[in-house]
Amino acid sequence: MLTLTCPYCGIACDETELSPGGEAHITRFGPGSSDQEFETYLFQRENPKGVHFERWRHAYGCGKWFHAARNTVTLEVYGTYSAQVFEPPQSVKDAISAKLPDWSWRGLA
Amino acid sequence: MSDRQSAMPGAHFDGHVRLRDAGLRGMITLRGDLDAGMIRKAAMDVTGQVFPKPRMANCTNDTGLCWMSPDELLVLVPHDEAATALAYLQAALAGEHHLAVDVSDARAVFTLEGEASALRETLAKLTPADMRDAALPIGQLRRTRLAQVPVAFWFQSESDAHLICFRSVADYVFGLLQNAARPGSEIGFF
């Protein structure tokens, strides 16, 4: 079972108290973008074995959206952080690097 | 004038914890910037309670301030004072971005009394929340789920817990608690 700490209220939530929001840090391509870009935005997702970044919502609690960095193999959680950022904070990246020095995810490392 | 009733008037059950419908309670949802001085002052003035730190419920008897989320507060007042309290908040916060709504009759409140270990065990049977003393000290509010519905609960003292749920699921919640508190179902984990 996954336990994530909500960065807004600080509660360690069980997976069943949260709503999953899919992959994190997706750039929206709307009107005026090419078909290729729109397809990427709408359909192309990572399916990593290892480090992954996701969006979650604290649905049975404070109701806030947040981001989580975790490992899809070991279920280890590297950290949770605010929803109002375009990429993970350095502290979260450092936490991952400490465990997996050569990780990468969609151009991040 | 209609005769207002709580969700399950007089409902009670005595198992290894004592369950009671808490009767009519006045509840006002106050949303806004909880760091704003005006909102803090208005909330404290209307209840006479200290402004709660994150996750805390500062309550005595029927009045209290519960921290629900970074931008939401639940103001508890006696039921017959809810309308006055709401009018006071709206007047005090005129011009400040906020939302204050009387939700008294949209919620149900239950009280659980008994030994600390029995109380924690009864709730732990139904919720994924960590019910150990260290994770949920007295006076700290926990919003979580009870079986399939959202609830919020806090320990007023070691032997006295309060639980708030939506009125529409009051019967379901009371049934769950009743079953979890059934004599003979003690586990003794806490």
Coordinates of C-alpha atoms in Angstrom, one line a residue:
Chain A
M1 CA 0.0 0.0 0.0
L2 CA 1.2 3.5 -0.9
T3 CA 1.5 6.1 1.8
L4 CA 2.0 9.7 0.6
T5 CA 2.4 12.7 2.8
C6 CA 0.3 15.6 1.6
P7 CA 2.5 18.7 1.4
Y8 CA -0.4 21.0 2.2
C9 CA -1.7 19.6 5.4
G10 CA 1.1 17.3 6.3
I11 CA -1.0 14.2 6.8
A12 CA 0.4 10.8 5.9
C13 CA -2.4 9.6 3.7
D14 CA -3.2 6.1 2.7
E15 CA -3.6 5.5 -1.0
T16 CA -7.3 5.0 -0.6
E17 CA -7.7 8.5 0.8
L18 CA -6.2 9.9 -2.4
S19 CA -7.4 10.2 -6.0
P20 CA -4.9 9.5 -8.7
G21 CA -4.3 12.2 -11.3
G22 CA -2.0 10.5 -13.7
E23 CA 1.4 11.6 -14.9
A24 CA 2.9 14.9 -13.7
H25 CA 4.4 17.9 -15.5
I26 CA 2.6 17.5 -18.8
T27 CA 2.8 20.6 -21.0
R28 CA -0.6 21.5 -22.5
F29 CA -0.8 22.1 -26.3
G30 CA -4.1 23.7 -27.2
P31 CA -5.3 25.8 -30.2
G32 CA -2.6 26.7 -32.6
S33 CA -0.4 23.7 -31.9
S34 CA 0.5 21.1 -34.4
D35 CA -1.2 17.7 -34.6
Q36 CA 2.0 16.1 -33.5
E37 CA 2.2 18.3 -30.4
F38 CA -1.5 17.8 -29.6
E39 CA -1.2 14.0 -29.9
T40 CA 1.8 14.1 -27.5
Y41 CA -0.1 16.2 -25.0
L42 CA -3.2 14.0 -25.1
F43 CA -1.9 10.5 -25.5
Q44 CA 1.9 10.1 -25.1
R45 CA 2.7 8.9 -21.5
E46 CA 5.7 7.5 -19.9
N47 CA 5.4 3.9 -18.6
P48 CA 8.6 3.7 -16.6
K49 CA 10.0 0.8 -14.7
G50 CA 11.6 2.8 -11.9
V51 CA 11.4 6.5 -11.1
H52 CA 8.0 8.2 -11.9
F53 CA 6.3 11.5 -11.2
E54 CA 2.6 11.6 -10.6
R55 CA -0.2 13.9 -9.6
W56 CA -2.4 13.0 -6.7
R57 CA -5.4 14.7 -5.0
H58 CA -6.0 14.5 -1.2
A59 CA -9.6 13.7 -1.9
Y60 CA -10.7 12.5 1.6
G61 CA -8.8 15.3 3.3
C62 CA -7.9 18.9 2.5
G63 CA -8.8 18.4 -1.2
K64 CA -5.6 19.8 -2.6
W65 CA -3.7 18.5 -5.7
F66 CA 0.0 17.7 -5.2
H67 CA 2.9 16.0 -6.9
A68 CA 4.6 12.8 -5.8
A69 CA 7.9 11.2 -6.9
R70 CA 8.1 7.5 -6.5
N71 CA 9.5 4.3 -7.8
T72 CA 7.1 2.0 -9.7
V73 CA 9.2 -1.1 -8.9
T74 CA 10.0 -0.7 -5.2
L75 CA 7.0 1.5 -4.4
E76 CA 9.5 3.7 -2.6
V77 CA 8.3 7.4 -2.3
Y78 CA 11.1 9.9 -2.8
G79 CA 9.0 12.9 -1.9
T80 CA 5.8 14.9 -2.4
Y81 CA 5.7 18.6 -3.4
S82 CA 3.5 21.4 -4.4
A83 CA 1.3 21.3 -7.5
Q84 CA 2.3 24.8 -8.5
V85 CA 5.6 23.9 -10.1
F86 CA 6.7 22.9 -13.7
E87 CA 9.3 20.4 -12.6
P88 CA 10.4 18.7 -9.4
P89 CA 12.3 20.7 -6.8
Q90 CA 16.0 20.1 -6.5
S91 CA 15.5 18.4 -3.0
V92 CA 13.4 15.7 -4.6
K93 CA 15.8 15.2 -7.5
D94 CA 18.6 14.9 -4.9
A95 CA 16.7 12.4 -2.9
I96 CA 16.3 10.2 -6.0
S97 CA 20.0 10.7 -7.1
A98 CA 21.0 9.5 -3.6
K99 CA 19.4 6.2 -4.2
L100 CA 19.6 5.9 -8.0
P101 CA 22.6 7.9 -9.3
D102 CA 21.8 7.3 -13.0
W103 CA 18.0 7.8 -13.1
S104 CA 16.3 9.8 -15.8
W105 CA 12.7 10.6 -16.6
R106 CA 11.6 12.5 -19.7
G107 CA 14.8 14.5 -20.0
L108 CA 15.1 15.1 -16.3
A109 CA 17.9 13.7 -14.3
Chain B
M1 CA -41.5 27.3 12.4
S2 CA -40.3 23.9 11.4
D3 CA -39.0 21.6 14.1
R4 CA -35.4 21.1 13.3
Q5 CA -33.9 17.7 14.1
S6 CA -30.4 16.3 14.1
A7 CA -29.7 13.5 11.7
M8 CA -30.5 10.7 14.1
P9 CA -32.2 12.3 17.1
G10 CA -31.4 10.4 20.3
A11 CA -29.5 7.6 18.6
H12 CA -27.3 5.8 21.1
F13 CA -25.5 2.6 21.5
D14 CA -23.5 1.1 24.4
G15 CA -20.9 -1.3 23.3
H16 CA -17.3 -1.2 24.4
V17 CA -17.5 2.5 23.5
R18 CA -20.6 4.6 24.1
L19 CA -22.0 6.2 20.9
R20 CA -24.3 9.1 20.9
D21 CA -25.9 11.4 18.4
A22 CA -24.5 14.8 19.5
G23 CA -27.8 16.6 18.6
L24 CA -28.1 19.8 16.8
R25 CA -24.7 21.6 16.3
G26 CA -24.1 24.9 14.6
M27 CA -21.4 24.6 11.9
I28 CA -20.1 27.3 9.6
T29 CA -17.7 26.6 6.8
L30 CA -15.3 29.6 6.4
R31 CA -13.0 29.6 3.4
G32 CA -10.4 32.2 2.7
D33 CA -6.8 33.1 3.3
L34 CA -6.3 31.7 6.8
D35 CA -3.2 33.9 7.2
A36 CA -5.2 37.0 6.7
G37 CA -5.6 39.0 10.0
M38 CA -9.2 39.9 9.4
I39 CA -10.3 36.3 8.9
R40 CA -8.3 35.1 12.0
K41 CA -9.7 37.8 14.1
A42 CA -13.3 37.3 13.0
A43 CA -13.1 33.5 13.6
M44 CA -11.6 34.0 17.1
D45 CA -14.1 36.7 18.0
V46 CA -17.1 34.7 17.0
T47 CA -16.1 31.6 19.0
G48 CA -13.7 32.9 21.7
Q49 CA -11.3 30.2 20.8
V50 CA -7.6 30.4 19.9
F51 CA -7.0 30.2 16.1
P52 CA -6.0 26.6 15.4
K53 CA -2.6 25.6 14.0
P54 CA -2.7 23.4 10.9
R55 CA -4.7 20.1 11.6
M56 CA -5.8 21.3 15.0
A57 CA -9.4 21.5 16.5
N58 CA -9.7 24.0 19.3
C59 CA -13.0 23.2 20.8
T60 CA -14.9 23.4 24.1
N61 CA -18.4 22.1 24.4
D62 CA -20.4 23.5 21.4
T63 CA -17.9 26.1 20.2
G64 CA -14.7 25.6 18.4
L65 CA -12.4 26.2 15.4
C66 CA -11.3 23.3 13.3
W67 CA -8.6 23.6 10.7
M68 CA -9.9 21.7 7.7
S69 CA -7.4 22.6 4.9
P70 CA -5.0 25.5 4.2
D71 CA -7.9 27.7 3.2
E72 CA -10.8 26.2 5.1
L73 CA -12.0 26.5 8.7
L74 CA -15.0 24.9 10.4
V75 CA -16.5 27.2 12.9
L76 CA -18.5 25.4 15.6
V77 CA -21.1 27.3 17.6
P78 CA -24.3 26.4 19.5
H79 CA -27.0 25.5 16.9
D80 CA -29.3 28.4 17.8
E81 CA -26.5 30.9 17.4
A82 CA -25.4 29.8 14.0
A83 CA -27.4 32.4 12.1
T84 CA -26.1 35.2 14.3
A85 CA -22.5 34.0 14.0
L86 CA -22.8 33.8 10.2
A87 CA -24.2 37.3 10.1
Y88 CA -21.3 38.5 12.3
L89 CA -18.7 36.8 10.1
Q90 CA -20.2 38.2 6.9
A91 CA -20.3 41.7 8.4
A92 CA -16.8 41.5 9.8
L93 CA -15.3 40.1 6.6
A94 CA -17.1 42.5 4.2
G95 CA -14.6 43.5 1.5
E96 CA -12.3 40.6 2.4
H97 CA -12.3 37.7 -0.1
H98 CA -14.0 34.8 1.7
L99 CA -16.9 32.4 1.8
A100 CA -19.0 31.7 4.9
V101 CA -21.8 29.2 4.7
D102 CA -24.0 27.7 7.4
V103 CA -23.7 23.9 7.0
S104 CA -25.3 23.0 10.4
D105 CA -28.1 21.0 8.9
A106 CA -25.9 19.4 6.2
R107 CA -23.7 17.5 8.7
A108 CA -24.2 15.0 11.5
V109 CA -22.1 14.9 14.6
F110 CA -21.5 11.8 16.8
T111 CA -19.7 11.5 20.1
L112 CA -17.8 8.4 21.2
E113 CA -16.9 7.9 24.8
G114 CA -15.0 5.2 26.5
E115 CA -11.5 4.0 27.3
A116 CA -8.8 5.6 25.1
S117 CA -7.7 2.3 23.7
A118 CA -11.3 1.2 22.9
L119 CA -12.0 4.5 21.1
R120 CA -8.9 4.3 19.0
E121 CA -9.5 0.7 18.2
T122 CA -13.2 1.3 17.1
L123 CA -12.1 4.0 14.7
A124 CA -9.1 2.1 13.5
K125 CA -11.3 -0.8 12.4
L126 CA -13.0 1.6 9.9
T127 CA -10.4 4.1 8.7
P128 CA -7.0 3.9 7.1
A129 CA -5.8 6.7 9.4
D130 CA -3.0 6.0 11.8
M131 CA -4.8 6.0 15.2
R132 CA -1.8 5.8 17.5
D133 CA -1.5 8.5 20.1
A134 CA 1.7 9.8 18.4
A135 CA 0.0 10.2 15.0
L136 CA -3.2 11.6 16.3
P137 CA -2.8 13.4 19.6
I138 CA -5.6 14.9 21.5
G139 CA -7.0 18.0 19.9
Q140 CA -5.8 17.1 16.4
L141 CA -8.4 16.8 13.7
R142 CA -8.1 14.1 11.1
R143 CA -10.1 14.2 7.9
T144 CA -10.2 10.8 6.4
R145 CA -12.7 8.2 5.3
L146 CA -14.7 5.8 7.5
A147 CA -15.3 2.7 5.3
Q148 CA -16.7 4.4 2.2
V149 CA -17.6 7.9 3.2
P150 CA -15.6 11.0 4.2
V151 CA -15.5 12.0 7.9
A152 CA -13.5 14.2 10.2
F153 CA -12.8 13.3 13.8
W154 CA -10.8 14.5 16.8
F155 CA -10.2 13.5 20.4
Q156 CA -11.5 16.2 22.7
S157 CA -9.9 14.3 25.6
E158 CA -8.5 10.8 26.0
S159 CA -11.9 9.3 26.6
D160 CA -14.0 11.5 24.3
A161 CA -14.0 11.7 20.5
H162 CA -16.2 13.7 18.2
L163 CA -16.9 12.7 14.6
I164 CA -18.5 14.8 11.8
C165 CA -20.0 13.3 8.6
F166 CA -22.4 14.4 5.9
R167 CA -26.0 14.2 7.1
S168 CA -27.0 12.0 4.2
V169 CA -24.7 9.2 5.4
A170 CA -25.4 9.6 9.1
D171 CA -27.3 6.3 9.3
Y172 CA -24.5 4.4 7.5
V173 CA -21.8 5.9 9.7
F174 CA -23.7 5.2 12.9
G175 CA -24.3 1.6 11.7
L176 CA -20.6 1.2 11.0
L177 CA -19.6 2.5 14.4
Q178 CA -22.2 0.4 16.2
N179 CA -20.8 -2.7 14.5
A180 CA -17.2 -1.8 15.3
A181 CA -18.1 -1.1 19.0
R182 CA -20.1 -4.3 19.4
P183 CA -19.4 -6.1 22.7
G184 CA -17.1 -9.1 22.1
S185 CA -15.4 -7.5 19.1
E186 CA -12.5 -6.1 21.2
I187 CA -9.1 -6.7 19.7
G188 CA -6.8 -5.0 22.2
F189 CA -4.3 -3.6 19.7
F190 CA -3.9 -0.2 21.3

